Coordinates of C-alpha atoms in Angstrom, one line a residue:
M1 CA 0.0 0.0 0.0
P2 CA 1.4 3.4 -0.9
V3 CA 2.0 6.0 1.8
V4 CA -1.4 7.4 2.9
I5 CA -2.0 11.2 2.8
V6 CA -4.2 13.1 5.2
T7 CA -5.1 16.8 5.0
D8 CA -7.9 19.0 6.5
S9 CA -11.0 20.4 4.8
S10 CA -9.4 23.8 4.2
S11 CA -7.6 22.1 1.3
R12 CA -10.9 22.3 -0.6
L13 CA -10.1 19.2 -2.5
P14 CA -13.1 17.8 -4.4
M15 CA -14.2 14.3 -3.5
S16 CA -13.3 13.0 -6.9
L17 CA -9.6 13.9 -6.4
A18 CA -9.5 12.8 -2.8
D19 CA -10.9 9.4 -3.8
K20 CA -8.5 9.1 -6.7
Y21 CA -5.5 9.6 -4.5
G22 CA -6.9 8.0 -1.3
I23 CA -6.6 11.3 0.6
A24 CA -8.5 11.7 3.9
Q25 CA -9.7 15.2 4.8
V26 CA -10.3 16.0 8.5
P27 CA -13.1 18.5 9.0
L28 CA -12.8 22.0 10.3
H29 CA -15.5 23.4 12.6
V30 CA -18.2 26.0 12.3
T31 CA -20.0 27.1 15.5
V32 CA -23.1 29.4 15.8
A33 CA -24.1 31.5 18.8
D34 CA -26.4 28.9 20.3
G35 CA -23.5 26.4 20.5
T36 CA -24.6 24.3 17.5
E37 CA -21.5 23.0 15.8
Y38 CA -21.1 21.8 12.2
L39 CA -18.3 19.9 10.5
E40 CA -17.1 21.3 7.2
G41 CA -17.4 18.7 4.4
V42 CA -19.5 16.4 6.6
D43 CA -22.6 18.4 7.6
D44 CA -24.9 20.5 5.4
I45 CA -24.2 24.0 6.7
P46 CA -27.0 26.5 6.0
A47 CA -26.1 29.7 4.1
H48 CA -27.3 31.9 6.9
V49 CA -25.0 30.3 9.3
V50 CA -22.0 31.0 7.1
S51 CA -22.9 34.7 6.7
S52 CA -23.9 35.4 10.3
P53 CA -21.5 37.7 12.3
N54 CA -22.1 35.4 15.3
T55 CA -20.6 32.4 13.5
S56 CA -17.1 31.3 14.6
T57 CA -14.7 28.8 13.1
S58 CA -12.0 26.6 14.5
G59 CA -9.5 24.1 13.3
A60 CA -9.6 20.3 13.2
S61 CA -10.0 18.8 16.6
L62 CA -7.3 16.7 18.3
A63 CA -9.8 13.8 18.5
D64 CA -10.7 14.0 14.8
L65 CA -7.1 14.1 13.8
R66 CA -6.1 11.1 16.0
A67 CA -9.0 9.1 14.6
A68 CA -8.1 10.0 11.0
Y69 CA -4.4 9.2 11.6
A70 CA -5.1 5.9 13.3
K71 CA -7.3 4.8 10.4
A72 CA -4.6 5.9 7.9
I73 CA -2.0 4.0 9.7
D74 CA -4.1 0.9 9.5
I75 CA -4.7 1.4 5.8
S76 CA -1.0 2.1 5.1
D77 CA 0.0 -1.3 6.5
G78 CA 3.3 0.0 7.6
D79 CA 4.2 2.1 4.6
G80 CA 3.6 5.3 6.5
V81 CA 1.3 8.4 6.7
V82 CA 2.0 12.0 5.8
A83 CA -0.4 14.7 7.0
V84 CA -0.4 18.0 5.1
H85 CA -2.1 20.8 6.9
M86 CA -2.7 24.5 6.6
S87 CA -0.1 27.1 7.8
R88 CA 0.6 26.9 11.5
R89 CA 0.5 30.7 11.5
L90 CA -3.2 30.8 10.4
S91 CA -4.7 28.0 12.5
G92 CA -4.1 25.7 15.5
T93 CA -4.7 22.7 13.3
W94 CA -1.0 22.0 12.7
S95 CA -0.2 22.1 16.4
A96 CA -3.1 19.7 17.1
A97 CA -1.8 17.5 14.3
R98 CA 1.6 17.3 16.0
L99 CA 0.0 16.3 19.3
A100 CA -2.1 13.7 17.5
S101 CA 1.1 12.3 15.8
D102 CA 2.9 12.2 19.1
A103 CA 0.1 10.3 20.7
L104 CA 0.6 7.7 17.9
D105 CA 4.3 7.3 18.6
G106 CA 5.2 9.7 15.8
R107 CA 4.1 7.4 13.0
V108 CA 2.6 10.3 11.1
R109 CA 4.9 12.9 9.4
V110 CA 3.2 16.3 9.7
V111 CA 3.9 19.0 7.0
D112 CA 3.2 22.7 7.4
A113 CA 1.9 23.6 3.9
R114 CA 2.6 27.3 4.7
S115 CA -0.7 28.1 2.9
V116 CA -4.4 27.5 3.0
G117 CA -7.2 26.8 0.5
V118 CA -6.5 25.5 -3.0
S119 CA -2.7 26.1 -2.5
L120 CA -2.8 23.6 0.4
G121 CA -4.8 21.3 -1.8
L122 CA -2.2 21.4 -4.5
T123 CA 0.6 20.7 -2.0
T124 CA -1.4 17.7 -0.8
I125 CA -1.7 16.5 -4.4
A126 CA 2.1 16.8 -4.7
A127 CA 2.4 14.5 -1.7
A128 CA -0.2 12.1 -3.1
Q129 CA 1.5 11.9 -6.5
A130 CA 4.8 11.2 -4.9
A131 CA 3.2 8.3 -3.0
A132 CA 1.5 7.0 -6.1
G133 CA 4.9 7.1 -7.8
G134 CA 6.3 4.7 -5.2
A135 CA 8.1 7.2 -2.9
D136 CA 8.6 6.1 0.7
C137 CA 7.4 8.1 3.7
D138 CA 10.5 10.3 3.7
G139 CA 10.3 10.9 0.0
V140 CA 6.6 11.9 0.2
Y141 CA 7.3 14.2 3.1
E142 CA 10.1 15.9 1.2
A143 CA 7.9 16.3 -1.9
A144 CA 5.2 18.0 0.2
V145 CA 7.8 20.3 1.8
R146 CA 9.2 21.2 -1.6
S147 CA 5.8 22.0 -3.0
A148 CA 4.9 24.1 0.0
A149 CA 8.1 26.1 -0.3
T150 CA 7.6 26.9 -4.0
A151 CA 3.8 27.4 -4.2
E152 CA 2.4 30.9 -4.7
S153 CA -1.1 32.1 -3.6
L154 CA -2.8 35.4 -4.4
M155 CA -6.3 36.7 -3.7
C156 CA -8.6 39.7 -4.4
V157 CA -11.3 40.4 -1.8
Q158 CA -14.3 42.7 -2.1
S159 CA -13.8 44.1 1.4
L160 CA -11.3 43.7 4.3
D161 CA -14.1 43.6 6.9
N162 CA -14.2 39.9 7.3
L163 CA -10.4 39.7 7.6
R164 CA -10.4 42.5 10.1
N165 CA -13.0 40.8 12.3
S166 CA -11.1 37.5 12.2
G167 CA -7.7 39.1 12.9
R168 CA -6.1 37.5 9.8
L169 CA -4.4 40.7 8.5
S170 CA -1.9 43.1 10.0
A171 CA -3.1 46.1 11.8
A172 CA -1.5 48.5 9.3
G173 CA -3.1 46.7 6.4
K174 CA -6.5 46.8 8.0
L175 CA -6.3 50.5 8.7
F176 CA -5.3 51.4 5.2
G177 CA -7.9 49.2 3.7
S178 CA -10.8 50.6 5.7
A179 CA -9.7 54.2 5.4
L180 CA -9.6 54.2 1.6
S181 CA -12.1 51.4 0.7
I182 CA -9.6 49.7 -1.5
K183 CA -9.7 46.4 -3.3
P184 CA -6.7 44.6 -2.1
I185 CA -4.5 41.9 -3.5
L186 CA -3.5 39.6 -0.7
H187 CA -0.8 36.9 -0.7
I188 CA 0.6 34.3 1.6
S189 CA 4.0 35.3 2.8
D190 CA 5.9 33.0 5.2
G191 CA 2.7 31.3 6.1
V192 CA 0.7 34.5 6.9
L193 CA -1.8 36.5 4.9
A194 CA -0.3 39.9 3.9
L195 CA -1.3 42.9 1.8
R196 CA 0.6 42.8 -1.5
E197 CA -1.1 45.6 -3.5
R198 CA -4.0 48.0 -3.2
H199 CA -6.3 49.2 -6.0
R200 CA -9.3 51.4 -6.3
T201 CA -11.5 49.0 -8.2
M202 CA -12.0 45.2 -8.3
T203 CA -11.4 45.2 -12.1
K204 CA -8.0 46.8 -11.6
A205 CA -7.1 44.5 -8.8
L206 CA -8.1 41.4 -10.8
A207 CA -6.0 42.5 -13.7
K208 CA -3.0 43.1 -11.5
M209 CA -3.5 39.8 -9.8
V210 CA -3.4 38.0 -13.2
D211 CA -0.3 40.0 -14.1
A212 CA 1.4 38.9 -10.9
A213 CA 0.5 35.3 -11.4
V214 CA 1.9 35.3 -14.9
E215 CA 5.1 36.9 -13.6
L216 CA 5.4 34.3 -10.8
A217 CA 4.9 31.4 -13.3
D218 CA 8.0 32.7 -15.1
G219 CA 7.3 30.7 -18.2
E220 CA 7.6 27.4 -16.4
P221 CA 5.0 24.6 -16.4
V222 CA 2.4 25.2 -13.6
T223 CA -0.7 23.7 -12.1
L224 CA -3.3 26.4 -11.6
G225 CA -5.8 26.4 -8.6
I226 CA -8.6 29.0 -8.7
Q227 CA -10.6 29.6 -5.6
H228 CA -13.6 31.8 -4.9
C229 CA -16.3 32.6 -2.4
Q230 CA -19.7 32.3 -3.9
N231 CA -18.4 33.8 -7.2
P232 CA -18.0 31.0 -9.8
D233 CA -18.5 33.3 -12.8
L234 CA -15.6 35.6 -11.8
A235 CA -13.5 32.5 -11.0
A236 CA -14.1 31.2 -14.6
E237 CA -13.1 34.7 -16.0
V238 CA -9.8 34.6 -14.0
L239 CA -9.1 31.1 -15.2
A240 CA -9.7 32.1 -18.8
M241 CA -7.4 35.1 -18.5
L242 CA -4.6 33.0 -17.0
T243 CA -4.8 30.0 -19.4
E244 CA -4.7 32.5 -22.3
R245 CA -1.5 34.1 -21.1
L246 CA 0.4 31.2 -19.6
D247 CA 2.5 29.0 -21.9
D248 CA 2.3 25.7 -20.1
V249 CA -0.6 24.9 -17.7
T250 CA -0.3 21.3 -16.6
S251 CA -3.8 21.1 -15.2
T252 CA -6.4 23.3 -13.4
L253 CA -8.6 23.0 -10.4
T254 CA -11.4 25.4 -9.5
V255 CA -12.9 25.3 -6.0
D256 CA -15.3 27.2 -3.7
L257 CA -13.6 28.3 -0.5
G258 CA -16.4 26.8 1.6
P259 CA -17.9 27.9 4.9
V260 CA -14.8 28.2 7.0
L261 CA -12.4 30.1 4.7
G262 CA -15.4 31.9 3.1
S263 CA -16.4 33.4 6.4
H264 CA -12.9 35.0 6.7
V265 CA -12.6 36.5 3.2
G266 CA -16.2 37.3 2.5
P267 CA -18.5 36.9 -0.6
G268 CA -17.0 37.8 -3.9
A269 CA -13.4 36.9 -3.2
V270 CA -11.4 35.2 -5.9
G271 CA -7.8 33.9 -5.9
V272 CA -5.2 31.9 -7.7
A273 CA -2.6 29.5 -6.6
L274 CA 0.4 28.2 -8.7
A275 CA 2.2 24.9 -8.0
H276 CA 5.3 23.6 -9.8
G277 CA 6.2 20.0 -10.5
L278 CA 2.8 18.4 -10.4
Q279 CA 1.7 15.7 -12.9
P280 CA -1.6 16.2 -14.7
M281 CA -4.5 15.6 -12.2
D282 CA -7.0 14.3 -14.7

């Protein structure tokens, strides 16, 4: 049995890909004011719950991680388990993952993907492809670490309000954004969400995001991940712009950010992730 890969639901991997590569996804949590808790990717979460200002989110629980890892260890039949999770600087999931691994005598190698959303998903796919190619546990771990180190992630949001409320952006960035009502381009830098550029209109921000993605691709083969929050039409436009301008796109993946990440970036957000070295996913 190849090395088994585990991630969390912030990877946004569609079930078809998760099934193809045998990837387990541990759910993140959504909690409403009355204490009702939902599991992302498991429960049907009503739209009003996601949009409510009284809704909070949390990472994968220690119990869920331990259960997923124990099952993966059984499936791997001794070949090993690699868990790829969102940036430790954005969530407590990675720390809980390390505790879960320690409780299982360290039989799970835990990777900090230094990203979230579809970028995490592509790093997870890099690990799964290495496993499918016959790499041992160390080789799969190294493939995931390499992918995490070279991945790029950009995003345009309609407003900084959600990020302000969740504390996911620096104080200076929040102040500037709210003062001028800008349309920001965000990026993941060293595992945290940072303000890259600021523009007056969403149209200008999207054009500059596409320019930046083309520059980051640098003419090399790339896998494209497009993510959005309740905005599939805009995601399709961004994908079309990028595939027209990039010379070598290995494959593409478009996903909705879902209830947890969507609650942080707000409706209308759209982003792009670039990964190098992946094989075609279809």
